PDB file of N, CA, C and O in Angstrom:
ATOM      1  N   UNK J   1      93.345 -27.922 -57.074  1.00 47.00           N
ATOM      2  CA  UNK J   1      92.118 -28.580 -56.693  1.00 47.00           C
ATOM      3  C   UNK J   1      92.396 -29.950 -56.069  1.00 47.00           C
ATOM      4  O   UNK J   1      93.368 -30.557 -56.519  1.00 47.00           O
ATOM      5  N   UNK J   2      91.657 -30.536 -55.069  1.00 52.00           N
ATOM      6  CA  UNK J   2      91.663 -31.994 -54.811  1.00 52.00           C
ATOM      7  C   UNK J   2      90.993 -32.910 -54.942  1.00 52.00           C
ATOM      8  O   UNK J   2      90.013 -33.126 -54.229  1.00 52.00           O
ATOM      9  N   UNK J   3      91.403 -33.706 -55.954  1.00 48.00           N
ATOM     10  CA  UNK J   3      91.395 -34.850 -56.674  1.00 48.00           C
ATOM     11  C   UNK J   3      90.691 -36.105 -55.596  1.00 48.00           C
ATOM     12  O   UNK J   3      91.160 -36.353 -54.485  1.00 48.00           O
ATOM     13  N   UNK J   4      89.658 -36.708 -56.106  1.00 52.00           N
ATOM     14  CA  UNK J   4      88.667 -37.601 -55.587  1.00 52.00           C
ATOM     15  C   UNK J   4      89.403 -38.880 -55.699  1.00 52.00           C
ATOM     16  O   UNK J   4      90.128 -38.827 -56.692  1.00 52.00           O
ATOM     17  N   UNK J   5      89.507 -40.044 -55.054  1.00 50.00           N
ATOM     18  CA  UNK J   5      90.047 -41.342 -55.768  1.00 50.00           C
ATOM     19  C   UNK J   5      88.376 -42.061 -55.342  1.00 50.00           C
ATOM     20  O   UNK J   5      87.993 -42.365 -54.213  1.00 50.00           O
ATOM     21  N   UNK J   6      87.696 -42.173 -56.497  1.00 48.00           N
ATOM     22  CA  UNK J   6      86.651 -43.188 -56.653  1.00 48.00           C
ATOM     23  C   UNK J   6      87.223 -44.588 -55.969  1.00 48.00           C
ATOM     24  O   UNK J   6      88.334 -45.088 -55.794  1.00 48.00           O
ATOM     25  N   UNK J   7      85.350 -45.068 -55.577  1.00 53.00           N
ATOM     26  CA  UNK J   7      86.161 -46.455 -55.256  1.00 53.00           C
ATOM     27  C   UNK J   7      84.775 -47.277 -55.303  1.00 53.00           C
ATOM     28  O   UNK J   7      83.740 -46.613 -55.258  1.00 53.00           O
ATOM     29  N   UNK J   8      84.691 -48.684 -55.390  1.00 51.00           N
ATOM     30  CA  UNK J   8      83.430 -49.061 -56.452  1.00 51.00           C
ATOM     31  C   UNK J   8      82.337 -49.063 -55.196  1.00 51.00           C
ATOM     32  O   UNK J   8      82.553 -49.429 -54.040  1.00 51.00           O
ATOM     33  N   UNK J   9      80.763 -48.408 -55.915  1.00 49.00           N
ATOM     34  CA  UNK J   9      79.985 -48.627 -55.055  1.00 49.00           C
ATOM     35  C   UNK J   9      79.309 -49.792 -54.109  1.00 49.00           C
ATOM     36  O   UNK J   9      78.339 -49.777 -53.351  1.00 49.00           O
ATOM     37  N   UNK J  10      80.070 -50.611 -54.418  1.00 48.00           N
ATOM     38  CA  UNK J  10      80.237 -52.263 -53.694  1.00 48.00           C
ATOM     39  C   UNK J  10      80.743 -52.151 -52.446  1.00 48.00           C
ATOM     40  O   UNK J  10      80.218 -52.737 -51.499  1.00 48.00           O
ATOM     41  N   UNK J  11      82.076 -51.201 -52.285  1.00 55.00           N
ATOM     42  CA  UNK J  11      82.858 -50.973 -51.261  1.00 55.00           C
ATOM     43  C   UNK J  11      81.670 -50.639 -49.866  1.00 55.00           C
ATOM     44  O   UNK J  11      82.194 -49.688 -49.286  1.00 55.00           O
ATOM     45  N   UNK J  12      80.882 -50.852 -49.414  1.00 56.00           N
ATOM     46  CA  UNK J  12      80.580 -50.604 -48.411  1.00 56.00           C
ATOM     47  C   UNK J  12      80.142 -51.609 -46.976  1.00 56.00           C
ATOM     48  O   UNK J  12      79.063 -51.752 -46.401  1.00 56.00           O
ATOM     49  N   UNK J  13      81.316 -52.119 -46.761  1.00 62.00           N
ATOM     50  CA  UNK J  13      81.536 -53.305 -45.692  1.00 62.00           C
ATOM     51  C   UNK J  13      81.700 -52.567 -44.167  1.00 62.00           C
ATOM     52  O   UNK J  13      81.500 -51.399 -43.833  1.00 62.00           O
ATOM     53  N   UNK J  14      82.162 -53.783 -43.363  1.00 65.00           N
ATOM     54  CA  UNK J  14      82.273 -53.203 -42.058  1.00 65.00           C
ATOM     55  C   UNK J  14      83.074 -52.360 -42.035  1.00 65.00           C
ATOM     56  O   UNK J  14      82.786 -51.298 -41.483  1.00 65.00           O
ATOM     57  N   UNK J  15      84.347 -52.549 -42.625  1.00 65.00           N
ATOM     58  CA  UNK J  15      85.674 -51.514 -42.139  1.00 65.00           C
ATOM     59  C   UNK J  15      84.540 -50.026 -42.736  1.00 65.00           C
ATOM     60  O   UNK J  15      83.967 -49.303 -41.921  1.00 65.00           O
ATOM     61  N   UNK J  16      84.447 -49.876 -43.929  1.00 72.00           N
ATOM     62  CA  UNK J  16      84.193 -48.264 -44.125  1.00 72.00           C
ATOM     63  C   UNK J  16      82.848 -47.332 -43.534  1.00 72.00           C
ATOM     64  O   UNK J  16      82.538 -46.151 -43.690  1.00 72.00           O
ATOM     65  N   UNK J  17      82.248 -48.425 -42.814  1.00 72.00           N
ATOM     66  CA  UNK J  17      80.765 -48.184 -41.707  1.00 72.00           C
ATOM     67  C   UNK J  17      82.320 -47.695 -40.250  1.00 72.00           C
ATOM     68  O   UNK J  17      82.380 -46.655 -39.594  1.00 72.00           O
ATOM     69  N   UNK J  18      82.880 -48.374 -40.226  1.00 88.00           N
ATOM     70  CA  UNK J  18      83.583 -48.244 -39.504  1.00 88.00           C
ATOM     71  C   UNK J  18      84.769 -46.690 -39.280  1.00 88.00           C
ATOM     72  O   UNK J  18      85.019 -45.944 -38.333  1.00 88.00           O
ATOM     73  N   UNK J  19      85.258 -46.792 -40.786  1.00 93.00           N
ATOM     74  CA  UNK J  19      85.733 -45.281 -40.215  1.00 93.00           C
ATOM     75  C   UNK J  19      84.634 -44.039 -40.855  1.00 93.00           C
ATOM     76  O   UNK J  19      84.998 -42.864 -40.916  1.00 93.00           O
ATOM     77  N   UNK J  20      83.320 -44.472 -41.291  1.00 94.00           N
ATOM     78  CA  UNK J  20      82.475 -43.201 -40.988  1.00 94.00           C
ATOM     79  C   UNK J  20      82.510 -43.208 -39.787  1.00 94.00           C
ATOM     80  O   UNK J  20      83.269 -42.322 -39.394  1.00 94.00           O
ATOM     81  N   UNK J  21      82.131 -43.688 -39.102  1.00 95.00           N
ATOM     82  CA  UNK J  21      82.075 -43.545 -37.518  1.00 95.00           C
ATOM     83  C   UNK J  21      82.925 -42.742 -37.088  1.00 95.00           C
ATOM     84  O   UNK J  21      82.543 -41.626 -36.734  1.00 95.00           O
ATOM     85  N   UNK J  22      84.252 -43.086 -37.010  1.00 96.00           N
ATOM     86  CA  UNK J  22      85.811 -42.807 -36.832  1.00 96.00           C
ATOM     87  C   UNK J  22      85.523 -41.181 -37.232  1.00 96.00           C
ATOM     88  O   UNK J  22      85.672 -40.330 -36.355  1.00 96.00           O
ATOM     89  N   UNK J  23      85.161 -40.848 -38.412  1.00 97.00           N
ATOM     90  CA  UNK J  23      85.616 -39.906 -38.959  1.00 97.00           C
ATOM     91  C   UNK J  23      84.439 -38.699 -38.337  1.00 97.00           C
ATOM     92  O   UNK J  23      84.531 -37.479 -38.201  1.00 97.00           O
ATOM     93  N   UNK J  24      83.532 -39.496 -38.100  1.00 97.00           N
ATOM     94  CA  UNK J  24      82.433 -38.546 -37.424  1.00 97.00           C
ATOM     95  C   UNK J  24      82.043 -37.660 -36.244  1.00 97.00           C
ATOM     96  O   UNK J  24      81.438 -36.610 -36.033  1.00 97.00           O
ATOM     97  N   UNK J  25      82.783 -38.740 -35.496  1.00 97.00           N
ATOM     98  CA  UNK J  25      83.729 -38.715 -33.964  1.00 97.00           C
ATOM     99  C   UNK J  25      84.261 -37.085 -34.051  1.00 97.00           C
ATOM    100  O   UNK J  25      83.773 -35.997 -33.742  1.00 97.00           O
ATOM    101  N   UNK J  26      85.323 -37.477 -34.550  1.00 97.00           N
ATOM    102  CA  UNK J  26      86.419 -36.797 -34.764  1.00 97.00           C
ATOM    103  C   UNK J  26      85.904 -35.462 -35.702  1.00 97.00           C
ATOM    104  O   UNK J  26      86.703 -34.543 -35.520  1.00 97.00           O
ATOM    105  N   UNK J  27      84.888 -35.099 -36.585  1.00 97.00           N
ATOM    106  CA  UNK J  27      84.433 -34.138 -36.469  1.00 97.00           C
ATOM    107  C   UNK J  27      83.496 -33.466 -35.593  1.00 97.00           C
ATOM    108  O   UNK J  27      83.963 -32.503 -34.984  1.00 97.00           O
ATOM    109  N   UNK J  28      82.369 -33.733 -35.405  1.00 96.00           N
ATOM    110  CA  UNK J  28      81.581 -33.450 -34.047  1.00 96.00           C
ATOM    111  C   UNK J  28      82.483 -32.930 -33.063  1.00 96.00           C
ATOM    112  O   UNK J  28      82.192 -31.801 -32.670  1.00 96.00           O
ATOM    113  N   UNK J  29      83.592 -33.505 -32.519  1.00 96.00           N
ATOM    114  CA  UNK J  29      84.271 -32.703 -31.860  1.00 96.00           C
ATOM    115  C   UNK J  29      84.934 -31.600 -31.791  1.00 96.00           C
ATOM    116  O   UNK J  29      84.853 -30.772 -30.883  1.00 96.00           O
ATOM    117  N   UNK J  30      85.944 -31.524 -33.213  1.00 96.00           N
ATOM    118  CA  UNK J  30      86.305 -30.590 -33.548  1.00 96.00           C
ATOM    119  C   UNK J  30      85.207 -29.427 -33.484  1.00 96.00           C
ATOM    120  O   UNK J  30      85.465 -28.544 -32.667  1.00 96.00           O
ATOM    121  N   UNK J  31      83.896 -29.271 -34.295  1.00 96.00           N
ATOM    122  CA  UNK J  31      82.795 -28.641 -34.207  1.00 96.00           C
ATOM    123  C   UNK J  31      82.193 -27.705 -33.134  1.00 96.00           C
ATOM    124  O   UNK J  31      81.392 -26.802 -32.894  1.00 96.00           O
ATOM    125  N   UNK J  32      82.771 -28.223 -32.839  1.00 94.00           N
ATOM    126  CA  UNK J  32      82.098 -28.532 -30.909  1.00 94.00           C
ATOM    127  C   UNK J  32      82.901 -26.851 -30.512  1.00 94.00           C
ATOM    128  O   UNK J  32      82.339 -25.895 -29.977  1.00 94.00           O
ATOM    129  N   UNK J  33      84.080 -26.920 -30.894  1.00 95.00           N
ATOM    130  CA  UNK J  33      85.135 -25.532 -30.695  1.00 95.00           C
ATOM    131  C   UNK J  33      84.803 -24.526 -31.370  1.00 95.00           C
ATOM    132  O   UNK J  33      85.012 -23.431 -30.848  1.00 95.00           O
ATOM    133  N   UNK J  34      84.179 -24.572 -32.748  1.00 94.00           N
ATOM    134  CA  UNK J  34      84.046 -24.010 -33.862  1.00 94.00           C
ATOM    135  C   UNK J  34      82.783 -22.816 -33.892  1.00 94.00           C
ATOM    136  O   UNK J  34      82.641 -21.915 -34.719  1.00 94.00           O
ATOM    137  N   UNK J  35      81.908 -23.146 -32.670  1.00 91.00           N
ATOM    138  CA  UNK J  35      80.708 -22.342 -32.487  1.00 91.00           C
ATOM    139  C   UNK J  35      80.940 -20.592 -32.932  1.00 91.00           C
ATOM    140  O   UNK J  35      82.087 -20.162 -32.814  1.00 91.00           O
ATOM    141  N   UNK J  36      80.147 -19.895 -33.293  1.00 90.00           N
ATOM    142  CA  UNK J  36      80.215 -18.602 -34.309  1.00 90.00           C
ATOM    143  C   UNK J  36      80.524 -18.473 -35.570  1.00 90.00           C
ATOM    144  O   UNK J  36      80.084 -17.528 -36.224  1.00 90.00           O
ATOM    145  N   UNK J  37      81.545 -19.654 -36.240  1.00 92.00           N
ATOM    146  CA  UNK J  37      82.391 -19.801 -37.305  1.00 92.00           C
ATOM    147  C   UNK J  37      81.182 -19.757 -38.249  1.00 92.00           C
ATOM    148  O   UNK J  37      80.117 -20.318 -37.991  1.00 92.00           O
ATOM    149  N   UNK J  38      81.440 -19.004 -39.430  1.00 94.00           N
ATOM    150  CA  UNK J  38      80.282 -19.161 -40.802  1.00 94.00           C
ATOM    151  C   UNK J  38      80.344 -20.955 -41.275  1.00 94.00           C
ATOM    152  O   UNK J  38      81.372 -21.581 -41.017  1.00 94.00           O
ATOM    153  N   UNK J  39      78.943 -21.781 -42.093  1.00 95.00           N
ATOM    154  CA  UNK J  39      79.454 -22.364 -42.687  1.00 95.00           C
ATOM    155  C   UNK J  39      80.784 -23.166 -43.309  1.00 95.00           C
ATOM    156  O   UNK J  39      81.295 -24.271 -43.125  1.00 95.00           O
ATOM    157  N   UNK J  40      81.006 -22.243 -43.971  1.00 95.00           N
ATOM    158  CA  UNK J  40      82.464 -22.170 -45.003  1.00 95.00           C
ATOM    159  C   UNK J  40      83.619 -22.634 -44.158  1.00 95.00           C
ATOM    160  O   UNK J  40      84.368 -23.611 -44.177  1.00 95.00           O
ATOM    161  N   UNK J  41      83.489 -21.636 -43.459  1.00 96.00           N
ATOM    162  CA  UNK J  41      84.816 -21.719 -42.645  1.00 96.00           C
ATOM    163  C   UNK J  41      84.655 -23.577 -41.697  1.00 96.00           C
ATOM    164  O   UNK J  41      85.590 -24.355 -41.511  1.00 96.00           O
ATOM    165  N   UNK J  42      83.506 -23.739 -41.375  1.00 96.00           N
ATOM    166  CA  UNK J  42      83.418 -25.141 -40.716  1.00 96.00           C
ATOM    167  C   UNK J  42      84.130 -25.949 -41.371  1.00 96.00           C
ATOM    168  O   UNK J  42      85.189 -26.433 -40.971  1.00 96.00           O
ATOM    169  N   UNK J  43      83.499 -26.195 -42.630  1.00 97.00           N
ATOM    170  CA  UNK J  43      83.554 -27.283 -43.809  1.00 97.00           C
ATOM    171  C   UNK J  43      84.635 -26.780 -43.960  1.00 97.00           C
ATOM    172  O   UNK J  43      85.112 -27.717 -43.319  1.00 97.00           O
ATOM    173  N   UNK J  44      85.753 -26.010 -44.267  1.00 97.00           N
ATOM    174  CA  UNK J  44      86.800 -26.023 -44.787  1.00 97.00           C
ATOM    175  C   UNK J  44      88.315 -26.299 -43.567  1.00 97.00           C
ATOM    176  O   UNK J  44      89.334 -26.946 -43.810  1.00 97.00           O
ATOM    177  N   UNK J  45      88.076 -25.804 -42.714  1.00 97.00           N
ATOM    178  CA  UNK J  45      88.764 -26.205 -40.896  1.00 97.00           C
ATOM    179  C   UNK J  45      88.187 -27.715 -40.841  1.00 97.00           C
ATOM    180  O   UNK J  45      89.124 -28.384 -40.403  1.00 97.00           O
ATOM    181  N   UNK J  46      87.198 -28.475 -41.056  1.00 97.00           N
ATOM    182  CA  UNK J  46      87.091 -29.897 -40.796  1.00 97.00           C
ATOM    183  C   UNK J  46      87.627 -30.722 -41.769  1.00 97.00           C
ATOM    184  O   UNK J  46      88.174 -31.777 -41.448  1.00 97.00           O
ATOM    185  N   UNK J  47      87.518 -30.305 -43.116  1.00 97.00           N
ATOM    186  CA  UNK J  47      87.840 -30.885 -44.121  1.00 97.00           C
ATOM    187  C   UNK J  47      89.371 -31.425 -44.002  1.00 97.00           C
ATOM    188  O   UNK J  47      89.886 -32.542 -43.941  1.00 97.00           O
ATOM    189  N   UNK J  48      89.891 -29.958 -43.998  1.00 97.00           N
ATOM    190  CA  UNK J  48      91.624 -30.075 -43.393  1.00 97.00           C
ATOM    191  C   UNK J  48      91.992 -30.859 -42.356  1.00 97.00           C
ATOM    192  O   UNK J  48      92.990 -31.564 -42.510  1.00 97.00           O
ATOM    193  N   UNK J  49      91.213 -30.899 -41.002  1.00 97.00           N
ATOM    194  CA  UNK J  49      91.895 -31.697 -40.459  1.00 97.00           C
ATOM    195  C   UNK J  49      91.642 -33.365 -40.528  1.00 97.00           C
ATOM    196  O   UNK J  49      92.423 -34.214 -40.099  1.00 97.00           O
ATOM    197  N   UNK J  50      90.395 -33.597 -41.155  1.00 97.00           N
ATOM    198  CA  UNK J  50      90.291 -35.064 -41.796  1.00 97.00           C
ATOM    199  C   UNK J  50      91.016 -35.643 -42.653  1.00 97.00           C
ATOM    200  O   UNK J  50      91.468 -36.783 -42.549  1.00 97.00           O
ATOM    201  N   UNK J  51      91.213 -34.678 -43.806  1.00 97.00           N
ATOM    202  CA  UNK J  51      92.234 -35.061 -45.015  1.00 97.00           C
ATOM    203  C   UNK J  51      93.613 -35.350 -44.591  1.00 97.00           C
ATOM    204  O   UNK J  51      94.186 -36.372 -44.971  1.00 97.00           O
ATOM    205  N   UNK J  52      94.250 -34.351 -43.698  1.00 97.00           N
ATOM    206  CA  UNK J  52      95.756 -34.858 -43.252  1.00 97.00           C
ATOM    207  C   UNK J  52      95.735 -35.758 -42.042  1.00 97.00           C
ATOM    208  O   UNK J  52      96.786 -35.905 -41.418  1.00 97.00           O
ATOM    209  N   UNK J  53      94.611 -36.390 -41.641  1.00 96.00           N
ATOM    210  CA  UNK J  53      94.776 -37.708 -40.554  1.00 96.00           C
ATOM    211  C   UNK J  53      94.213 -39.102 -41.667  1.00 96.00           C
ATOM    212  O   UNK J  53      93.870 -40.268 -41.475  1.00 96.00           O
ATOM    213  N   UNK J  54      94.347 -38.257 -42.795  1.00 96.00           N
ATOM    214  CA  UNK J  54      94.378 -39.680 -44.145  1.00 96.00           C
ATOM    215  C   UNK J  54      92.856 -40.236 -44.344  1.00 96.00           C
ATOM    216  O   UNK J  54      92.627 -41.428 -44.548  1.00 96.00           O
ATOM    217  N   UNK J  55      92.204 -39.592 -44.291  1.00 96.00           N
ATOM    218  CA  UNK J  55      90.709 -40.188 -44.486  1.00 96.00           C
ATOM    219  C   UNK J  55      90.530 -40.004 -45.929  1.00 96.00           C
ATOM    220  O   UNK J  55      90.993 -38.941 -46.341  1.00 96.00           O
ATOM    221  N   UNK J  56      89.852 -40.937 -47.007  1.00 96.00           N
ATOM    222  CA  UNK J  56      89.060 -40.525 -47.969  1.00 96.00           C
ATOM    223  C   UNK J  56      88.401 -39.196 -48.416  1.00 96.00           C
ATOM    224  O   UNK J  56      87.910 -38.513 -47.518  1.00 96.00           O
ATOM    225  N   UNK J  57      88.352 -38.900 -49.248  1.00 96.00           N
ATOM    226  CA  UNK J  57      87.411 -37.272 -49.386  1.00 96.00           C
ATOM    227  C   UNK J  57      86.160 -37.838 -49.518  1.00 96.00           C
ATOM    228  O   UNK J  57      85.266 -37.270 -48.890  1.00 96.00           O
ATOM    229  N   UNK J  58      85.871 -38.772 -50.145  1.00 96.00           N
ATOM    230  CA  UNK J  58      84.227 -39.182 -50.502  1.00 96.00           C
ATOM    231  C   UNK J  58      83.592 -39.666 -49.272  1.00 96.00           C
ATOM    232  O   UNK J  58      82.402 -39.829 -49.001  1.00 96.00           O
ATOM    233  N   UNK J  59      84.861 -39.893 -48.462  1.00 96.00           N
ATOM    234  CA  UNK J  59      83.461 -40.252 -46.934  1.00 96.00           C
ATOM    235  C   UNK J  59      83.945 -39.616 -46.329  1.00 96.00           C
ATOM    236  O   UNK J  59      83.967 -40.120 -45.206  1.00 96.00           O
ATOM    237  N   UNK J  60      84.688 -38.179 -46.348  1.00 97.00           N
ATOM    238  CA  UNK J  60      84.804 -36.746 -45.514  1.00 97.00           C
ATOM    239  C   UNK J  60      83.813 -36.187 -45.843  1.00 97.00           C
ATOM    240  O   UNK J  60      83.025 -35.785 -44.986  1.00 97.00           O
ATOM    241  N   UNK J  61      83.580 -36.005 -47.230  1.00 97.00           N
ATOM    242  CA  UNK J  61      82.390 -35.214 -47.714  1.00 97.00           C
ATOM    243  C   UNK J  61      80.471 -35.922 -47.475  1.00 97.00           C
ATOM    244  O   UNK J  61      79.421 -35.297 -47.624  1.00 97.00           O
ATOM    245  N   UNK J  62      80.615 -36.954 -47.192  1.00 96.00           N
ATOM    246  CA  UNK J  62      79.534 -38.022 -46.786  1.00 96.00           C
ATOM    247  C   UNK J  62      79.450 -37.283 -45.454  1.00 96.00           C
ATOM    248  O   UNK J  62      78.475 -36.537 -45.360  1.00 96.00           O
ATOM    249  N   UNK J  63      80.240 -37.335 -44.447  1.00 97.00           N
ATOM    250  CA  UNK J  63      79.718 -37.231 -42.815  1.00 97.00           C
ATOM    251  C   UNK J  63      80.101 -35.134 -43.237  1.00 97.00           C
ATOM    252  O   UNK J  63      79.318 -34.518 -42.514  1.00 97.00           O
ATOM    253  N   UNK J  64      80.507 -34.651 -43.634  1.00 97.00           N
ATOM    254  CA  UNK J  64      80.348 -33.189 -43.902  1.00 97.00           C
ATOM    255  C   UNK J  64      79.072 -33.090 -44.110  1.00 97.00           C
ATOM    256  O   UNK J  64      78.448 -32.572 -43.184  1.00 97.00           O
ATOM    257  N   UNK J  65      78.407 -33.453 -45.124  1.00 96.00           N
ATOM    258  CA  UNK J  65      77.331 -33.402 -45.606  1.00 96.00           C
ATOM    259  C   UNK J  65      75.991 -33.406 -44.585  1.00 96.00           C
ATOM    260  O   UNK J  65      74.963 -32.731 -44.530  1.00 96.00           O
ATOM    261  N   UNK J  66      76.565 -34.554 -43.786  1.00 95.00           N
ATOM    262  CA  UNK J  66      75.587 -34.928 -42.883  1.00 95.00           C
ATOM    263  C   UNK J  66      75.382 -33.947 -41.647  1.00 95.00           C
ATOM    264  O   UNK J  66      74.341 -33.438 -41.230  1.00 95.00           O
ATOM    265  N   UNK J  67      76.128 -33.883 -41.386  1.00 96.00           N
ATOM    266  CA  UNK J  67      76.647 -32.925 -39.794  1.00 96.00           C
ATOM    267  C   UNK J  67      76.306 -31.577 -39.679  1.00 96.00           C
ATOM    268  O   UNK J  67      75.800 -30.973 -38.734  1.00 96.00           O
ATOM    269  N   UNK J  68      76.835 -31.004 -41.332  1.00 94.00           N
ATOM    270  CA  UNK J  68      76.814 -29.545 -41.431  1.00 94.00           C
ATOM    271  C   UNK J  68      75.826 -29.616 -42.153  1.00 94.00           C
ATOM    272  O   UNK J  68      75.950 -29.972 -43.325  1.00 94.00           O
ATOM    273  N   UNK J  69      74.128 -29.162 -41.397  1.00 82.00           N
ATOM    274  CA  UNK J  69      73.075 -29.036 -42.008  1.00 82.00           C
ATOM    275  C   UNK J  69      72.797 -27.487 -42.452  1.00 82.00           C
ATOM    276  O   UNK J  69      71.775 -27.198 -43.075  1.00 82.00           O
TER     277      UNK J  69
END
């Protein structure tokens, strides 16, 4: 399973407005290729490639959340 690293709900300054953005980008696009794909398969192909370009899971899963209505 993969493990969350909390981080205090204070944390929300410019930098992490900043790589939601970043990170949002960069899904939307990916997405963009993904047309026919079920759900599942979205969220789990975006997830992957956010997590190994080092993003947070709690604000992968924030702009996931958002995107994939």
């Amino acid at each position: 399973p993969i493990m969350a690293h909390s981080r205090p709900a204070s944390d929300t300054g410019p930098r992490q407005v900043d790589t939601i953005g970043s990170i949002e980008k960069i899904a939307r696009k990916k997405l963009m290729s993904m047309n026919g794909r079920d759900l599942a398969l979205k969220r789990r192909r975006l997830f992957g490639v956010l997590a190994r370009k080092g993003y947070e899971i709690d604000d992968i899963n924030q702009v996931l959340s958002r995107i994939l209505l």
